[in-house]
Structure formats: C-alpha cells, structure tokens
C-alpha atoms as a printed R data frame, in Angstrom:
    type eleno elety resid chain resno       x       y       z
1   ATOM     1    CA   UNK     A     1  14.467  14.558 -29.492
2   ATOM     2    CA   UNK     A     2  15.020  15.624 -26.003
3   ATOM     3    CA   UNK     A     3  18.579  16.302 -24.463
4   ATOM     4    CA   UNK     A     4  21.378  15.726 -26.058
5   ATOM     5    CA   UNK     A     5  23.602  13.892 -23.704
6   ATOM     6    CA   UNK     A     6  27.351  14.478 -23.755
7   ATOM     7    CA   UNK     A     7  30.387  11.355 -23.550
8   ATOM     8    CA   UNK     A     8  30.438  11.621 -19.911
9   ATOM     9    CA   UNK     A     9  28.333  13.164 -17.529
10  ATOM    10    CA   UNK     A    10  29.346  14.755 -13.592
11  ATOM    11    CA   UNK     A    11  26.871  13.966 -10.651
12  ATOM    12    CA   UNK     A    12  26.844  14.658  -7.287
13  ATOM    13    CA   UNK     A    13  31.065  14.332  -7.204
14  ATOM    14    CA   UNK     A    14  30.306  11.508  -9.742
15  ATOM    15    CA   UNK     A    15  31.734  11.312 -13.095
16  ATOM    16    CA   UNK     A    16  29.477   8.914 -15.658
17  ATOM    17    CA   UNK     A    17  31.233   8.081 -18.877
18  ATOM    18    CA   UNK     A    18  30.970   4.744 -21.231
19  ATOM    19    CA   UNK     A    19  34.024   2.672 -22.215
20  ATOM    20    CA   UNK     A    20  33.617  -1.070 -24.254
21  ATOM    21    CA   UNK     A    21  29.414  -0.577 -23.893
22  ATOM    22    CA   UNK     A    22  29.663  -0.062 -19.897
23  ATOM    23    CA   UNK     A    23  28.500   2.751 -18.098
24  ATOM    24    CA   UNK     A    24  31.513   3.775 -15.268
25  ATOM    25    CA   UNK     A    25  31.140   5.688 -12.756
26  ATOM    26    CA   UNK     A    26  34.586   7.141 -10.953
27  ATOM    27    CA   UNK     A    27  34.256  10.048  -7.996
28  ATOM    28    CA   UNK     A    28  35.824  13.604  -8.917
29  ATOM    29    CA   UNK     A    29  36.173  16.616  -6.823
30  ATOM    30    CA   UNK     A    30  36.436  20.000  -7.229
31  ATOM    31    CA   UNK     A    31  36.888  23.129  -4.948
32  ATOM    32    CA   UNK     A    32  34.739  25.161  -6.830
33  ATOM    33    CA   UNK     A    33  31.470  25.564  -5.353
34  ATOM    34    CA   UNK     A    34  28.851  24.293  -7.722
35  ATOM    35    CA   UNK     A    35  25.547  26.467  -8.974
36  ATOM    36    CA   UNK     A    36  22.491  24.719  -8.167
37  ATOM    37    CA   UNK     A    37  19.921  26.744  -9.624
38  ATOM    38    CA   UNK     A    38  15.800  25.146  -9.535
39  ATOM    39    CA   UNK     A    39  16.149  24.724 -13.234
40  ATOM    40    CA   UNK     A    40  19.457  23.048 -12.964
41  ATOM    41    CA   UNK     A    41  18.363  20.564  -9.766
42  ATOM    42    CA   UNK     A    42  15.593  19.371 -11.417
43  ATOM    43    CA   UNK     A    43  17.827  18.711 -14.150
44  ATOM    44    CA   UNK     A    44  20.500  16.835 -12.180
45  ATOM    45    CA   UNK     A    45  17.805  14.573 -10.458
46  ATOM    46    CA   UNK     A    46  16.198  13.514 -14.246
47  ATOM    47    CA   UNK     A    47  19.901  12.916 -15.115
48  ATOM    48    CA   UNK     A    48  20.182  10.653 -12.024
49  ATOM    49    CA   UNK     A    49  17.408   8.810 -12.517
50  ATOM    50    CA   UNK     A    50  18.213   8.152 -16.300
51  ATOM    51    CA   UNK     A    51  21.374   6.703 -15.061
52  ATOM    52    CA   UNK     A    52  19.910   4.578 -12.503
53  ATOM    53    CA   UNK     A    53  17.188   3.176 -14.559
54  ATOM    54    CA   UNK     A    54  19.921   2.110 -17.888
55  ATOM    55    CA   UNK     A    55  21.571   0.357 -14.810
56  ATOM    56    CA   UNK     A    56  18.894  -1.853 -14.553
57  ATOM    57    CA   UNK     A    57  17.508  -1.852 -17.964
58  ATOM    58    CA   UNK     A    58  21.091  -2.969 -19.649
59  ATOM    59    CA   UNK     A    59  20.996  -6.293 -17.927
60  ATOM    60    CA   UNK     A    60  18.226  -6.893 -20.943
61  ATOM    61    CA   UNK     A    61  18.917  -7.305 -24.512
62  ATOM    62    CA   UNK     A    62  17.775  -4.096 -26.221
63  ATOM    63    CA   UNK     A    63  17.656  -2.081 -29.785
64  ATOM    64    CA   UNK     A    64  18.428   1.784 -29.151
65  ATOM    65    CA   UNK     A    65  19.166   2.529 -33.017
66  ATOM    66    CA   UNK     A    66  18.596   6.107 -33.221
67  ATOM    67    CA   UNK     A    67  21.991   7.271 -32.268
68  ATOM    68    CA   UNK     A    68  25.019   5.204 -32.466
69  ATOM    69    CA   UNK     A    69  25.588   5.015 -28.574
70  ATOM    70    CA   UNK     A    70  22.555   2.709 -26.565
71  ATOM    71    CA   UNK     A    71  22.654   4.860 -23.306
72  ATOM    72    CA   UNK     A    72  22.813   7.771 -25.452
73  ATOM    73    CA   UNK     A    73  19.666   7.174 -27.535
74  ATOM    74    CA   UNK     A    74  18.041   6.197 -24.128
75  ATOM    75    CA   UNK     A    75  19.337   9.044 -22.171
76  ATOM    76    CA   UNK     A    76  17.765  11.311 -24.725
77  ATOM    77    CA   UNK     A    77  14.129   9.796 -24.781
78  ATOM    78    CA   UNK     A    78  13.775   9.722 -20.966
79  ATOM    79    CA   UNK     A    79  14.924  13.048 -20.593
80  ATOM    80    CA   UNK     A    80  11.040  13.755 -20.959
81  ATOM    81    CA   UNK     A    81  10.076  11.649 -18.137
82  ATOM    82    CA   UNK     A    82   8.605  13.678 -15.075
83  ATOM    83    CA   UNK     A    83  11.137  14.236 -12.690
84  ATOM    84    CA   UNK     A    84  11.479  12.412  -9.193
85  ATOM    85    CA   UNK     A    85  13.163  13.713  -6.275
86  ATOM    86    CA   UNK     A    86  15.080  11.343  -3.780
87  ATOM    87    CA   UNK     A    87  17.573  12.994  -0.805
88  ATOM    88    CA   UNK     A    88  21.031  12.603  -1.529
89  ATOM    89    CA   UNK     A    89  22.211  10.344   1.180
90  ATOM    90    CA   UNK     A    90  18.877   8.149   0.990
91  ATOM    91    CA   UNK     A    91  18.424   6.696  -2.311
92  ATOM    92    CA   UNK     A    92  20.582   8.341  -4.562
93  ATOM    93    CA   UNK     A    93  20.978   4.706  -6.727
94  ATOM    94    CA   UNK     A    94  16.784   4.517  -6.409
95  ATOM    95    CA   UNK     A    95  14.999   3.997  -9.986
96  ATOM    96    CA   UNK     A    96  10.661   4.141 -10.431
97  ATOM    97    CA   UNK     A    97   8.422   2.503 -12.367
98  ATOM    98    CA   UNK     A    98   6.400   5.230 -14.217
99  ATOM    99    CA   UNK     A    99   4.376   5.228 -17.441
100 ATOM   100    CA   UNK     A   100   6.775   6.153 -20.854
101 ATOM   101    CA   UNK     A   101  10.013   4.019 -19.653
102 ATOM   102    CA   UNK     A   102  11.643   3.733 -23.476
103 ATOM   103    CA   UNK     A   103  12.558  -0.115 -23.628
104 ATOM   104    CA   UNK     A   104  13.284   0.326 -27.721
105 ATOM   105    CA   UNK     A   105  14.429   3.308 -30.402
106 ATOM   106    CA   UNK     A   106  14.060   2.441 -33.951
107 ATOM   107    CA   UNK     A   107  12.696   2.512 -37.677
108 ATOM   108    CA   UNK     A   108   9.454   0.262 -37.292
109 ATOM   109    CA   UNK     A   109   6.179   2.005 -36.524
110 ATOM   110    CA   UNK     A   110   5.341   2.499 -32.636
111 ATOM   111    CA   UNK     A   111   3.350  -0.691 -31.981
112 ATOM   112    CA   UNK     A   112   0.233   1.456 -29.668
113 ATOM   113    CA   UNK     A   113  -0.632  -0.458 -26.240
114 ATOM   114    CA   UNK     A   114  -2.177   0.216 -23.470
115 ATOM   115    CA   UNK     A   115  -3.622  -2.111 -20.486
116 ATOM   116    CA   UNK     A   116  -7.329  -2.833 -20.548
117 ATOM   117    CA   UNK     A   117  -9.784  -6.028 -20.235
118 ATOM   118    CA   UNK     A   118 -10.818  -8.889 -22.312
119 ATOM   119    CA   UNK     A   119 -14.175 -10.693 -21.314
120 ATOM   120    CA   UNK     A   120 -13.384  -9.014 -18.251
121 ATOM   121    CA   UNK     A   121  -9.776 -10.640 -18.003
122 ATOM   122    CA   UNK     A   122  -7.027  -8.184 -17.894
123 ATOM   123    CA   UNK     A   123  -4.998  -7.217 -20.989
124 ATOM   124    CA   UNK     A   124  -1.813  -5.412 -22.729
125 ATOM   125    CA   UNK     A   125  -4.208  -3.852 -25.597
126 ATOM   126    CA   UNK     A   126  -2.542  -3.389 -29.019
127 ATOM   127    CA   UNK     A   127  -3.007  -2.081 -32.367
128 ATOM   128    CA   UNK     A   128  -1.602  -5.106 -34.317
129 ATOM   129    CA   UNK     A   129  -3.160  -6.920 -36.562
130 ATOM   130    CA   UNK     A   130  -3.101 -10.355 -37.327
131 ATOM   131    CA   UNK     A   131  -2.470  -9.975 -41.154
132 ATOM   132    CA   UNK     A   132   0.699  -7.225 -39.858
133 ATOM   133    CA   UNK     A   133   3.457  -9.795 -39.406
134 ATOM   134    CA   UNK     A   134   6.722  -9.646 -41.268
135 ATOM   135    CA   UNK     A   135   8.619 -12.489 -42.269
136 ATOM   136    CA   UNK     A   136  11.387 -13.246 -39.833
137 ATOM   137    CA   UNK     A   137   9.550 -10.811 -37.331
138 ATOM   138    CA   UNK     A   138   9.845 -10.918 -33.546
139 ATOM   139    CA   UNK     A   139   7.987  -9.671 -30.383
140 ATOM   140    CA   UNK     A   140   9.801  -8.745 -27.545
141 ATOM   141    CA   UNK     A   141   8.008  -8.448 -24.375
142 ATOM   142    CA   UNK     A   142   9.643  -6.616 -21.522
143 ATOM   143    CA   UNK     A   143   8.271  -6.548 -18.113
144 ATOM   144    CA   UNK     A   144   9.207  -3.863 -15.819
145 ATOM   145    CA   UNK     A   145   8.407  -4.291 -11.892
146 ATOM   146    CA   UNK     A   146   8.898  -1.956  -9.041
147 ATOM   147    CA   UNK     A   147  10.622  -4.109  -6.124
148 ATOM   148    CA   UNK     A   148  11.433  -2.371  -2.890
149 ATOM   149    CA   UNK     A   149  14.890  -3.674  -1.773
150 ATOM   150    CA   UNK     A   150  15.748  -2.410   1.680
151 ATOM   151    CA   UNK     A   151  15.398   0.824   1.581
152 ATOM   152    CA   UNK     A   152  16.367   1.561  -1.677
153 ATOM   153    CA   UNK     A   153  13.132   0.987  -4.475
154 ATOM   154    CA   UNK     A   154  14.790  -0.416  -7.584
155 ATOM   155    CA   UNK     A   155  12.714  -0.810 -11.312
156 ATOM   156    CA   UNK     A   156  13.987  -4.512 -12.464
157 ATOM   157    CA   UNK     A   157  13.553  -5.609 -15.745
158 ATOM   158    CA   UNK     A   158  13.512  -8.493 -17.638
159 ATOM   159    CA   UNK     A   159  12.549  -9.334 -21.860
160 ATOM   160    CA   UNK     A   160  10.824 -12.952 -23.119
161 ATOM   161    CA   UNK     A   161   9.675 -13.600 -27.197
162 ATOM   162    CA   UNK     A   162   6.186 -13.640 -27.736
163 ATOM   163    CA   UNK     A   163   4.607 -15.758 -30.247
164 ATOM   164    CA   UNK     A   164   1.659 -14.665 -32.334
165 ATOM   165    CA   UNK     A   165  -0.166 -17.835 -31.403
166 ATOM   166    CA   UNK     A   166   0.069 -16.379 -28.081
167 ATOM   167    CA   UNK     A   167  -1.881 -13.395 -28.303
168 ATOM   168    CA   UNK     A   168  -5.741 -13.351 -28.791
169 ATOM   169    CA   UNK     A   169  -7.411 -11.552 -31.306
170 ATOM   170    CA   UNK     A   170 -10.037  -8.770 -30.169
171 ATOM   171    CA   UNK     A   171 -12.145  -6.951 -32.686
172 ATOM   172    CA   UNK     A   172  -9.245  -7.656 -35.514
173 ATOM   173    CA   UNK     A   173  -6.376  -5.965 -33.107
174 ATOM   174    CA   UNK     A   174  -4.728  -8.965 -31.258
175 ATOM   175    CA   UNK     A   175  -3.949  -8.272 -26.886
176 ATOM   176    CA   UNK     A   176  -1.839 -10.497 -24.395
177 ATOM   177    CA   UNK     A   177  -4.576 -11.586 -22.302
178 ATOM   178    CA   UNK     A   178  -3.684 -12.568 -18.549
179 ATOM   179    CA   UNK     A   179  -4.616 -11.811 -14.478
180 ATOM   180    CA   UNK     A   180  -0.575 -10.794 -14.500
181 ATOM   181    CA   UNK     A   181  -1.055  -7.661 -16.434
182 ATOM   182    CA   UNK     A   182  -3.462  -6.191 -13.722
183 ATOM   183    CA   UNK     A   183  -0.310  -6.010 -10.997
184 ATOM   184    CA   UNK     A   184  -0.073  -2.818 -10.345
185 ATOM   185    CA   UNK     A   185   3.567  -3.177  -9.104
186 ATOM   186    CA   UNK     A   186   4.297  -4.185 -13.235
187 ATOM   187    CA   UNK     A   187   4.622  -2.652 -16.935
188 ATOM   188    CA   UNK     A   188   4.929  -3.574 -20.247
189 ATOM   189    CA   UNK     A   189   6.091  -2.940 -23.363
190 ATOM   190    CA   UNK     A   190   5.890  -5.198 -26.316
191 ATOM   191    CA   UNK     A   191   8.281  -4.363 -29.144
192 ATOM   192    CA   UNK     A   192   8.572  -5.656 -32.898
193 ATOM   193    CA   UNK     A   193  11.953  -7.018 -34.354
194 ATOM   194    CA   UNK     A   194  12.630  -7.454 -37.621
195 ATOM   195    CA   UNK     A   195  16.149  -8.044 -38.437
196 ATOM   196    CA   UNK     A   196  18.324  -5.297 -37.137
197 ATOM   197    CA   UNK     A   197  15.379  -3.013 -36.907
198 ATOM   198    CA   UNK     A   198  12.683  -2.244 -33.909
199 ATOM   199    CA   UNK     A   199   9.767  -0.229 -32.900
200 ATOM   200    CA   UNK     A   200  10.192   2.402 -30.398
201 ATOM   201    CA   UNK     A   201   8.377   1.682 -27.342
202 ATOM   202    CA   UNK     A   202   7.686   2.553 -24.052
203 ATOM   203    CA   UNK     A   203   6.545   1.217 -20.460
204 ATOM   204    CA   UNK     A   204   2.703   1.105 -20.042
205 ATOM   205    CA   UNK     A   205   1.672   0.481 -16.106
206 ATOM   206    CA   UNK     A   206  -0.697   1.137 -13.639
207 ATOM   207    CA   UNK     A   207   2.311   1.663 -11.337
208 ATOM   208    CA   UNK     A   208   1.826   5.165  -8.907
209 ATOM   209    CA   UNK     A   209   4.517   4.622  -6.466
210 ATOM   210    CA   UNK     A   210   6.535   7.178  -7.992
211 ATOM   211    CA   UNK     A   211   4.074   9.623  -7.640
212 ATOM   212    CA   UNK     A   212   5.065  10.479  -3.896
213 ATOM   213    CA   UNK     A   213   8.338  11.596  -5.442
214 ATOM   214    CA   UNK     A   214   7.306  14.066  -7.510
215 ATOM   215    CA   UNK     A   215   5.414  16.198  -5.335
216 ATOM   216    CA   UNK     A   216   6.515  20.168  -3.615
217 ATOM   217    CA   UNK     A   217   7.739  18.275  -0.413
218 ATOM   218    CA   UNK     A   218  10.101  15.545  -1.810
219 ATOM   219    CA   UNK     A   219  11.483  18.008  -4.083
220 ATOM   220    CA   UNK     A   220  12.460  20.509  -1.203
221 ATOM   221    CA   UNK     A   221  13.499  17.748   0.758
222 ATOM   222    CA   UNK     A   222  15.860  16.519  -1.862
223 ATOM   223    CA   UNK     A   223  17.269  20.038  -2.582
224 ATOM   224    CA   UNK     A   224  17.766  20.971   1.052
225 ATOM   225    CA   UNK     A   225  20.245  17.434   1.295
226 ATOM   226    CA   UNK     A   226  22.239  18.874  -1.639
227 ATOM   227    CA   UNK     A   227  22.481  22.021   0.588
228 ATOM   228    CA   UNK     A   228  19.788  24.241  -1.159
229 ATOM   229    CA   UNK     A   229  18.978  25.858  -3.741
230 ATOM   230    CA   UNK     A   230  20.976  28.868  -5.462
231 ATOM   231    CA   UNK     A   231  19.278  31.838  -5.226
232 ATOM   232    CA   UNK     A   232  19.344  34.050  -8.065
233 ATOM   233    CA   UNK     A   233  20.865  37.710  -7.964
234 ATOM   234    CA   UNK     A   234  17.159  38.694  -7.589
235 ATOM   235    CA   UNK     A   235  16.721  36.561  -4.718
236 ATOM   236    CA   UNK     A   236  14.774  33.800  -6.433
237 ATOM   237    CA   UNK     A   237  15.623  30.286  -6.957
C-alpha cells in the first residue's frame, strides 16, 4: 500500500500535521544537523510533492476511504509516483501534472481509462458499460491542468458530474468524446459514486512537463541547494 505516513510530518524546517481536516504547516528548528542520505532526499522531495499536490487537490470534493484520514490514504498511494526534484529556494510549493495522480480510494472496481480517439475525435477511453450502472450511481470527472504561475508551476484541479447520456458508446464500452481531452497541458480521471462508496482512480494525461524534473541534473541541482548529499562512512552517497 505504499508508505505509511505518520500524524505529522517535518520538511525542510517545516512541520506538516492535520487538525479539524486541514493540513498546517508551522516552521521548527533544530541544532542538530540533519542526515541527508540519496535514499532519504529522494524521499523528502516525494514527501514534498505529496504535500503540495493535496494542497491543490483538497479544494475538490473527494472519497479517500481506505484509511480513516483523506491526506493519509492519499499520501500513501502517491508515495509511488516518480519522484521530481525542484531547488529549495525555487519552487519548493511547485506541484506536476504526471500520469497516476490518485483523485479517489475506495471499494468499487477501478473504472480502466485511458485517452485515445473516436472517429478520429479525441477521447477519455473506458471500460464501462452501458448495462454497468447502479442505481443512485454517480460519475465524477476531475480535470487536472498544469498552469505555470510565475515562476512557480502549480497542478490545479477541479471535479464536475457526468451524466451517462453524456458519454458515447464505442464497441459496447462507453468514452467522453471531445477536442478538450487532446490538451496536453490536462488529465483526467473519471470516478464512480455510489453512496458512500468510490472507485479508486488515478490521473490519465499526455502531460510531460514534469519530465525535466526527474532527470540526473535537476536532482543534483536540488540536492546541492539543500547543501548536499551525506556521504556514507564508505564515501558513497
């Protein structure tokens, strides 16, 4: 299930913690010079980029039902995501649009999806049929989008319903058919409700401006503006 993320969480001089739903964020010190370790950098940076993309994605309604705490359930699930490496007095509140975003966590079946073409239209693919629908089910479409603001690249988010009668029916699976969904700036997830349970789902995008943050250079950029890497007792990081 990924990483198992404790009540409250020190980054950078930052401590994260949750109180009444809200993620909090108050600065700590400490005179103790900290380990930083390859393993435990790369660590750090996933952890900040979990917190800065819940920023953004709590502003939506959402179901995270596998653990009793929202940001816990999500913290856990995109611990997998591929790390990305920002310098620490650049972007350190910067968030990416990548492919595997979890939007959802819960006890329906994962609705599959992927983006593709319709009579040469563009298309959120899925593996619904029409003949699937629950009573008193809902989709929940939530649209991710990569928006450079300043300096500072931010992931907003936002969630509409989707009717059934709004989806078009290809070879018996039905697809949200549109020029939108070929943005490459954009992702999607669609998610099924049914009463106080979900489907757990993830972002699907053609989105690759993150990539230039993953590579060899950004990360030893990054780690040399949180003064290097800790060499082990063997003399490797």
């Amino acid at each position: 299930m990924g990483l198992l993320i404790p009540q409250s969480l020190r980054i950078d001089g930052i401590t994260y913690y949750q109180r009444g739903g809200q993620l909090i964020g108050r600065t700590s010190a400490s005179r103790e010079k900290r380990s930083n370790t390859l393993p435990q950098f790369i660590q750090r940076q996933k952890m900040r980029h979990t917190t800065a993309l819940w920023k953004m994605l709590r502003y939506c309604e959402t179901m995270f039902t596998g653990r009793p705490n929202a940001y816990l359930d999500f913290a856990s699930i995109a611990n997998s995501l591929p790390p990305v490496y920002v310098e620490k007095n650049q972007m350190t509140e910067a968030s990416f649009l990548m492919p595997g975003i979890p939007v959802s966590n819960g006890k329906l079946p994962t609705v599959g999806q992927k983006l593709g073409e319709v009579g040469g239209t563009p298309a959120l693919l899925t593996d619904l049929t029409a003949d699937s629908w629950q009573r008193g089910e809902q989709l929940w479409l939530y649209t991710a989008e990569q928006r450079p603001e300043e300096v500072i690249p931010r992931v907003r988010f936002s969630r509409c319903t989707v009717s059934r009668q709004e989806m078009t029916a290809v070879d018996g699976r039905l697809a949200l058919v549109g020029d939108g969904f070929a943005d490459p700036t954009k992702g999607w997830a669609l998610v099924r409700i049914v009463q106080d349970r979900c489907s757990p789902q993830t972002i699907v995008t053609r989105c690759t401006f993150y990539q230039q943050y993953t590579s060899d250079e950004a990360l030893r950029l990054a780690a040399e503006s949180y003064g290097g890497i800790t060499k082990s007792p063997l003399g490797q990081p």
